[in-house]
Tab-separated table of C-alpha atoms in Angstrom:
chain	number	residue	atom	x	y	z
A	1	UNK	CA	-0.009	0.262	0.273
A	2	UNK	CA	2.134	3.093	-1.782
A	3	UNK	CA	-0.487	5.648	-1.584
A	4	UNK	CA	-1.006	6.503	2.164
A	5	UNK	CA	-0.850	10.255	3.875
A	6	UNK	CA	2.131	10.480	5.958
A	7	UNK	CA	3.102	13.244	8.245
A	8	UNK	CA	6.015	14.289	10.238
A	9	UNK	CA	6.358	15.969	13.557
A	10	UNK	CA	9.340	17.491	15.164
A	11	UNK	CA	8.827	17.860	18.976
A	12	UNK	CA	9.223	17.484	22.900
A	13	UNK	CA	8.279	14.091	24.666
A	14	UNK	CA	5.523	13.660	27.030
A	15	UNK	CA	5.802	10.169	29.125
A	16	UNK	CA	2.983	9.871	30.544
A	17	UNK	CA	1.265	9.982	27.440
A	18	UNK	CA	-0.313	13.122	26.506
A	19	UNK	CA	1.667	15.489	25.182
A	20	UNK	CA	4.297	15.975	22.318
A	21	UNK	CA	5.085	13.554	19.756
A	22	UNK	CA	3.296	11.145	21.792
A	23	UNK	CA	-0.510	13.469	21.162
A	24	UNK	CA	0.735	13.709	18.002
A	25	UNK	CA	1.104	10.159	16.816
A	26	UNK	CA	-1.265	8.695	18.356
A	27	UNK	CA	-3.631	11.564	16.623
A	28	UNK	CA	-2.307	10.727	13.440
A	29	UNK	CA	-2.748	7.126	13.683
A	30	UNK	CA	-6.616	8.211	14.294
A	31	UNK	CA	-6.699	9.550	11.769
A	32	UNK	CA	-5.607	7.025	9.066
A	33	UNK	CA	-1.777	9.397	8.326
A	34	UNK	CA	1.666	7.113	8.981
A	35	UNK	CA	3.256	9.069	12.091
A	36	UNK	CA	7.045	10.086	11.503
A	37	UNK	CA	8.961	12.038	14.558
A	38	UNK	CA	12.431	13.913	15.121
A	39	UNK	CA	12.590	14.104	19.588
A	40	UNK	CA	13.443	17.391	20.184
A	41	UNK	CA	13.795	17.435	23.983
A	42	UNK	CA	13.418	15.023	26.475
A	43	UNK	CA	10.817	16.305	29.109
A	44	UNK	CA	9.738	14.676	32.018
A	45	UNK	CA	6.197	16.003	32.400
A	46	UNK	CA	2.960	14.390	33.544
A	47	UNK	CA	-0.239	16.266	34.681
A	48	UNK	CA	0.376	17.713	36.966
A	49	UNK	CA	3.521	19.779	35.439
A	50	UNK	CA	6.988	19.674	33.796
A	51	UNK	CA	9.926	18.419	35.930
A	52	UNK	CA	12.510	18.622	34.271
A	53	UNK	CA	13.741	18.781	30.695
A	54	UNK	CA	16.988	17.296	28.502
A	55	UNK	CA	17.503	18.505	25.391
A	56	UNK	CA	18.623	16.520	22.496
A	57	UNK	CA	21.778	17.396	21.158
A	58	UNK	CA	22.131	19.428	17.748
A	59	UNK	CA	24.091	16.128	16.201
A	60	UNK	CA	21.045	13.540	16.944
A	61	UNK	CA	18.369	16.161	15.881
A	62	UNK	CA	20.075	16.823	12.700
A	63	UNK	CA	20.687	13.122	12.315
A	64	UNK	CA	16.923	12.349	12.606
A	65	UNK	CA	16.014	14.741	10.093
A	66	UNK	CA	18.336	13.892	7.355
A	67	UNK	CA	17.457	10.378	8.366
A	68	UNK	CA	13.658	10.755	7.968
A	69	UNK	CA	13.920	13.276	5.149
A	70	UNK	CA	16.337	11.366	3.171
A	71	UNK	CA	14.181	8.163	2.886
A	72	UNK	CA	10.321	9.385	3.909
A	73	UNK	CA	7.923	11.089	1.823
A	74	UNK	CA	6.654	13.621	4.135
A	75	UNK	CA	2.877	14.886	3.222
A	76	UNK	CA	2.819	18.197	5.800
A	77	UNK	CA	4.408	17.973	8.755
A	78	UNK	CA	4.754	20.194	12.398
A	79	UNK	CA	6.778	21.478	14.918
A	80	UNK	CA	6.363	21.861	18.470
A	81	UNK	CA	8.129	22.605	21.479
A	82	UNK	CA	11.676	24.114	19.299
A	83	UNK	CA	13.323	25.091	23.514
A	84	UNK	CA	16.121	27.101	22.018
A	85	UNK	CA	17.047	29.574	18.848
A	86	UNK	CA	20.092	27.006	18.250
A	87	UNK	CA	17.437	24.191	17.584
A	88	UNK	CA	15.841	26.633	15.605
A	89	UNK	CA	18.595	27.204	13.420
A	90	UNK	CA	19.262	23.918	12.261
A	91	UNK	CA	15.355	22.715	11.850
A	92	UNK	CA	14.670	26.534	9.625
A	93	UNK	CA	17.746	24.601	7.638
A	94	UNK	CA	16.139	21.201	6.970
A	95	UNK	CA	12.592	22.281	6.535
A	96	UNK	CA	12.889	24.657	4.329
A	97	UNK	CA	13.487	23.092	1.621
A	98	UNK	CA	10.595	20.813	2.019
A	99	UNK	CA	7.567	21.138	0.072
A	100	UNK	CA	4.709	20.795	2.271
A	101	UNK	CA	2.555	22.132	3.930
A	102	UNK	CA	4.091	23.200	7.276
A	103	UNK	CA	2.033	23.304	11.110
A	104	UNK	CA	3.498	25.456	13.920
A	105	UNK	CA	2.271	25.115	17.758
A	106	UNK	CA	4.275	27.504	18.865
A	107	UNK	CA	4.707	24.676	22.280
A	108	UNK	CA	6.299	28.247	24.751
A	109	UNK	CA	3.963	27.722	28.072
A	110	UNK	CA	2.340	24.105	29.092
A	111	UNK	CA	-0.830	23.567	30.184
A	112	UNK	CA	0.088	23.294	33.960
A	113	UNK	CA	1.699	26.592	32.985
A	114	UNK	CA	5.502	25.316	33.051
A	115	UNK	CA	7.550	27.719	30.372
A	116	UNK	CA	9.135	25.417	27.592
A	117	UNK	CA	11.260	27.813	25.956
A	118	UNK	CA	14.240	29.589	26.300
A	119	UNK	CA	13.406	33.811	26.052
A	120	UNK	CA	16.078	34.618	23.736
A	121	UNK	CA	14.450	32.333	20.970
A	122	UNK	CA	11.175	34.270	20.348
A	123	UNK	CA	12.962	36.836	17.795
A	124	UNK	CA	14.566	33.839	15.672
A	125	UNK	CA	10.979	32.208	15.497
A	126	UNK	CA	9.072	35.339	13.953
A	127	UNK	CA	11.530	36.502	12.092
A	128	UNK	CA	12.693	32.758	10.555
A	129	UNK	CA	10.063	30.110	10.966
A	130	UNK	CA	7.001	32.034	11.207
A	131	UNK	CA	7.514	32.586	7.293
A	132	UNK	CA	7.710	29.294	6.437
A	133	UNK	CA	4.216	28.052	8.198
A	134	UNK	CA	0.722	27.228	6.815
A	135	UNK	CA	-1.055	27.733	9.199
A	136	UNK	CA	0.889	28.578	13.011
A	137	UNK	CA	-2.162	27.570	15.776
A	138	UNK	CA	-1.290	30.459	19.258
A	139	UNK	CA	-3.286	29.999	22.178
A	140	UNK	CA	-3.964	33.079	23.870
A	141	UNK	CA	-0.915	33.064	25.839
A	142	UNK	CA	1.123	31.993	23.066
A	143	UNK	CA	-0.596	34.672	20.744
A	144	UNK	CA	0.966	37.291	23.674
A	145	UNK	CA	3.957	36.594	23.687
A	146	UNK	CA	4.570	36.166	19.940
A	147	UNK	CA	3.197	39.499	19.053
A	148	UNK	CA	3.494	40.997	22.453
A	149	UNK	CA	0.262	42.485	22.993
A	150	UNK	CA	-3.020	41.126	24.865
A	151	UNK	CA	-5.563	39.475	23.596
A	152	UNK	CA	-8.972	39.412	25.477
A	153	UNK	CA	-11.494	40.137	22.994
A	154	UNK	CA	-12.722	38.376	19.969
A	155	UNK	CA	-11.691	41.547	18.801
A	156	UNK	CA	-8.253	41.375	19.845
A	157	UNK	CA	-7.758	38.010	18.790
A	158	UNK	CA	-9.052	39.027	15.124
A	159	UNK	CA	-6.225	41.303	14.922
A	160	UNK	CA	-3.576	39.469	16.589
A	161	UNK	CA	-4.675	36.343	13.858
A	162	UNK	CA	-4.205	38.370	11.105
A	163	UNK	CA	-0.953	40.727	12.539
A	164	UNK	CA	0.816	37.270	12.225
A	165	UNK	CA	-0.139	36.455	8.735
A	166	UNK	CA	0.772	40.341	7.411
A	167	UNK	CA	3.206	41.573	10.160
A	168	UNK	CA	4.765	38.127	10.445
A	169	UNK	CA	4.542	36.755	7.378
A	170	UNK	CA	2.805	33.033	8.538
A	171	UNK	CA	0.590	32.279	5.611
A	172	UNK	CA	-2.727	31.767	8.042
A	173	UNK	CA	-2.822	32.214	11.498
A	174	UNK	CA	-5.424	29.914	14.057
A	175	UNK	CA	-5.364	32.056	17.544
A	176	UNK	CA	-7.278	29.649	19.932
A	177	UNK	CA	-9.301	30.689	22.684
A	178	UNK	CA	-9.530	27.590	24.870
A	179	UNK	CA	-7.886	29.968	27.664
A	180	UNK	CA	-11.136	32.170	27.893
A	181	UNK	CA	-14.696	32.093	29.181
A	182	UNK	CA	-17.793	30.472	27.363
A	183	UNK	CA	-17.816	28.703	24.038
A	184	UNK	CA	-14.008	27.431	22.640
A	185	UNK	CA	-14.161	29.619	19.641
A	186	UNK	CA	-10.963	29.301	17.129
A	187	UNK	CA	-10.312	32.425	14.827
A	188	UNK	CA	-8.444	31.899	11.727
A	189	UNK	CA	-7.113	34.517	8.958
A	190	UNK	CA	-6.186	32.622	6.030
A	191	UNK	CA	-4.739	36.133	4.171
A	192	UNK	CA	-7.514	37.134	2.969
A	193	UNK	CA	-10.663	36.246	5.220
A	194	UNK	CA	-11.587	35.448	9.261
A	195	UNK	CA	-13.128	32.422	9.081
A	196	UNK	CA	-14.357	31.188	13.203
A	197	UNK	CA	-14.880	27.541	14.706
A	198	UNK	CA	-16.972	27.631	17.942
A	199	UNK	CA	-17.896	24.649	19.955
A	200	UNK	CA	-19.766	24.533	23.222
A	201	UNK	CA	-17.046	24.463	26.437
A	202	UNK	CA	-16.493	21.382	27.803
A	203	UNK	CA	-16.825	21.042	31.685
A	204	UNK	CA	-13.706	19.281	32.341
A	205	UNK	CA	-10.181	19.532	33.531
A	206	UNK	CA	-8.462	17.174	31.125
A	207	UNK	CA	-7.047	19.094	28.800
A	208	UNK	CA	-3.226	17.844	28.586
A	209	UNK	CA	-2.236	18.367	25.300
A	210	UNK	CA	-5.027	19.878	23.669
A	211	UNK	CA	-3.224	22.218	21.341
A	212	UNK	CA	-0.800	19.611	20.401
A	213	UNK	CA	-3.777	16.816	19.340
A	214	UNK	CA	-5.582	19.483	17.865
A	215	UNK	CA	-2.374	20.807	15.996
A	216	UNK	CA	-1.618	17.316	14.975
A	217	UNK	CA	-4.797	16.854	13.585
A	218	UNK	CA	-4.777	20.026	11.301
A	219	UNK	CA	-1.257	18.281	10.396
A	220	UNK	CA	-3.010	15.004	9.229
A	221	UNK	CA	-5.921	16.511	7.455
A	222	UNK	CA	-3.503	18.634	5.619
A	223	UNK	CA	-1.340	15.767	4.788
A	224	UNK	CA	-4.200	14.093	3.223
A	225	UNK	CA	-4.970	16.922	0.596
A	226	UNK	CA	-7.825	18.920	2.184
A	227	UNK	CA	-8.137	22.083	2.044
A	228	UNK	CA	-7.299	24.643	4.914
A	229	UNK	CA	-10.440	25.580	6.235
A	230	UNK	CA	-11.467	22.004	6.189
A	231	UNK	CA	-8.536	20.617	8.093
A	232	UNK	CA	-9.071	23.411	10.605
A	233	UNK	CA	-12.583	22.332	11.256
A	234	UNK	CA	-12.145	18.973	11.204
A	235	UNK	CA	-9.294	19.228	13.514
A	236	UNK	CA	-11.545	21.600	15.543
A	237	UNK	CA	-14.362	18.611	15.825
A	238	UNK	CA	-11.575	15.889	16.498
A	239	UNK	CA	-10.440	17.669	19.597
A	240	UNK	CA	-13.497	18.717	20.511
A	241	UNK	CA	-14.579	15.094	21.376
A	242	UNK	CA	-11.028	14.096	22.434
A	243	UNK	CA	-12.187	16.454	25.237
A	244	UNK	CA	-15.107	15.128	25.494
A	245	UNK	CA	-14.440	11.979	26.243
A	246	UNK	CA	-11.311	13.079	27.811
A	247	UNK	CA	-8.942	10.461	30.519
A	248	UNK	CA	-9.433	10.607	34.448
A	249	UNK	CA	-6.238	10.193	34.594
A	250	UNK	CA	-3.132	11.674	36.647
A	251	UNK	CA	-3.548	13.465	39.665
A	252	UNK	CA	-4.005	16.642	37.208
A	253	UNK	CA	-4.824	17.764	34.505
A	254	UNK	CA	-5.949	14.613	32.885
A	255	UNK	CA	-4.978	14.001	28.801
A	256	UNK	CA	-7.476	13.867	25.893
A	257	UNK	CA	-8.679	10.945	24.273
A	258	UNK	CA	-7.087	10.326	21.165
A	259	UNK	CA	-10.013	7.754	20.159
A	260	UNK	CA	-12.975	9.429	21.065
A	261	UNK	CA	-14.233	9.773	17.444
A	262	UNK	CA	-14.727	6.137	17.337
A	263	UNK	CA	-16.612	6.062	21.295
A	264	UNK	CA	-18.466	9.065	20.057
A	265	UNK	CA	-19.545	6.990	16.294
A	266	UNK	CA	-20.282	3.807	18.804
A	267	UNK	CA	-22.710	5.455	20.739
A	268	UNK	CA	-24.508	7.523	17.889
A	269	UNK	CA	-24.601	3.626	16.773
A	270	UNK	CA	-26.243	2.896	19.892
A	271	UNK	CA	-28.581	5.199	19.918
A	272	UNK	CA	-30.040	4.314	16.747
A	273	UNK	CA	-30.645	0.587	17.174
A	274	UNK	CA	-32.307	1.286	20.630
């Protein structure tokens, strides 16, 4: 079977399985996409927070990238945690030649509030990596960090999405509203117009890895050739189900459920039979 969508994630680990490359690969698999990964950092984390971080050597990151790029098809790729400027420079030089959609999840702060990126890396990310992206997917704290301004209202979110495209060079920007009150509303600016994606807020603390999962779903959808707005729409549906059927594991913010669509479908089937 040769005609299979292939997606690459470049990110850090999560031994508890809820975020990072673990969430990405689970999402790829669930969305019928062959997943590949390059590990940038070994992160000791769980549902309660980040306990320690050890960065993979630049040589090993380069070797991982070369192993995949030289041998495997890449139909879309995403980056997550890229902790410092040296990593960013290396990854930039490797991915700038790839002819595939690039989804940037600018992982800077974990759900627990722990910082995951060195502060002096922001300018390099904005100047060099953002212009390569097909879409960047920051939450509100990450958006504020990227643009250097407060984001509090729907209008702020829309303006921030436009700013990430017009001022920083991203082809599209999805500013996610999960940190706000009320319905979870996200705004996508695709370079010409604003699209909104809304879902009812789900009353749960189990949101570990939602950003990774959302971006990975967009990546999987793009790898299959879907148009950007459809890729985002379907990813929004996927992550909403993953939160709805989230897993009550661990002592902190539990993980989302990457096989949630199967549970949802089974529930619908059972209801119809009854």
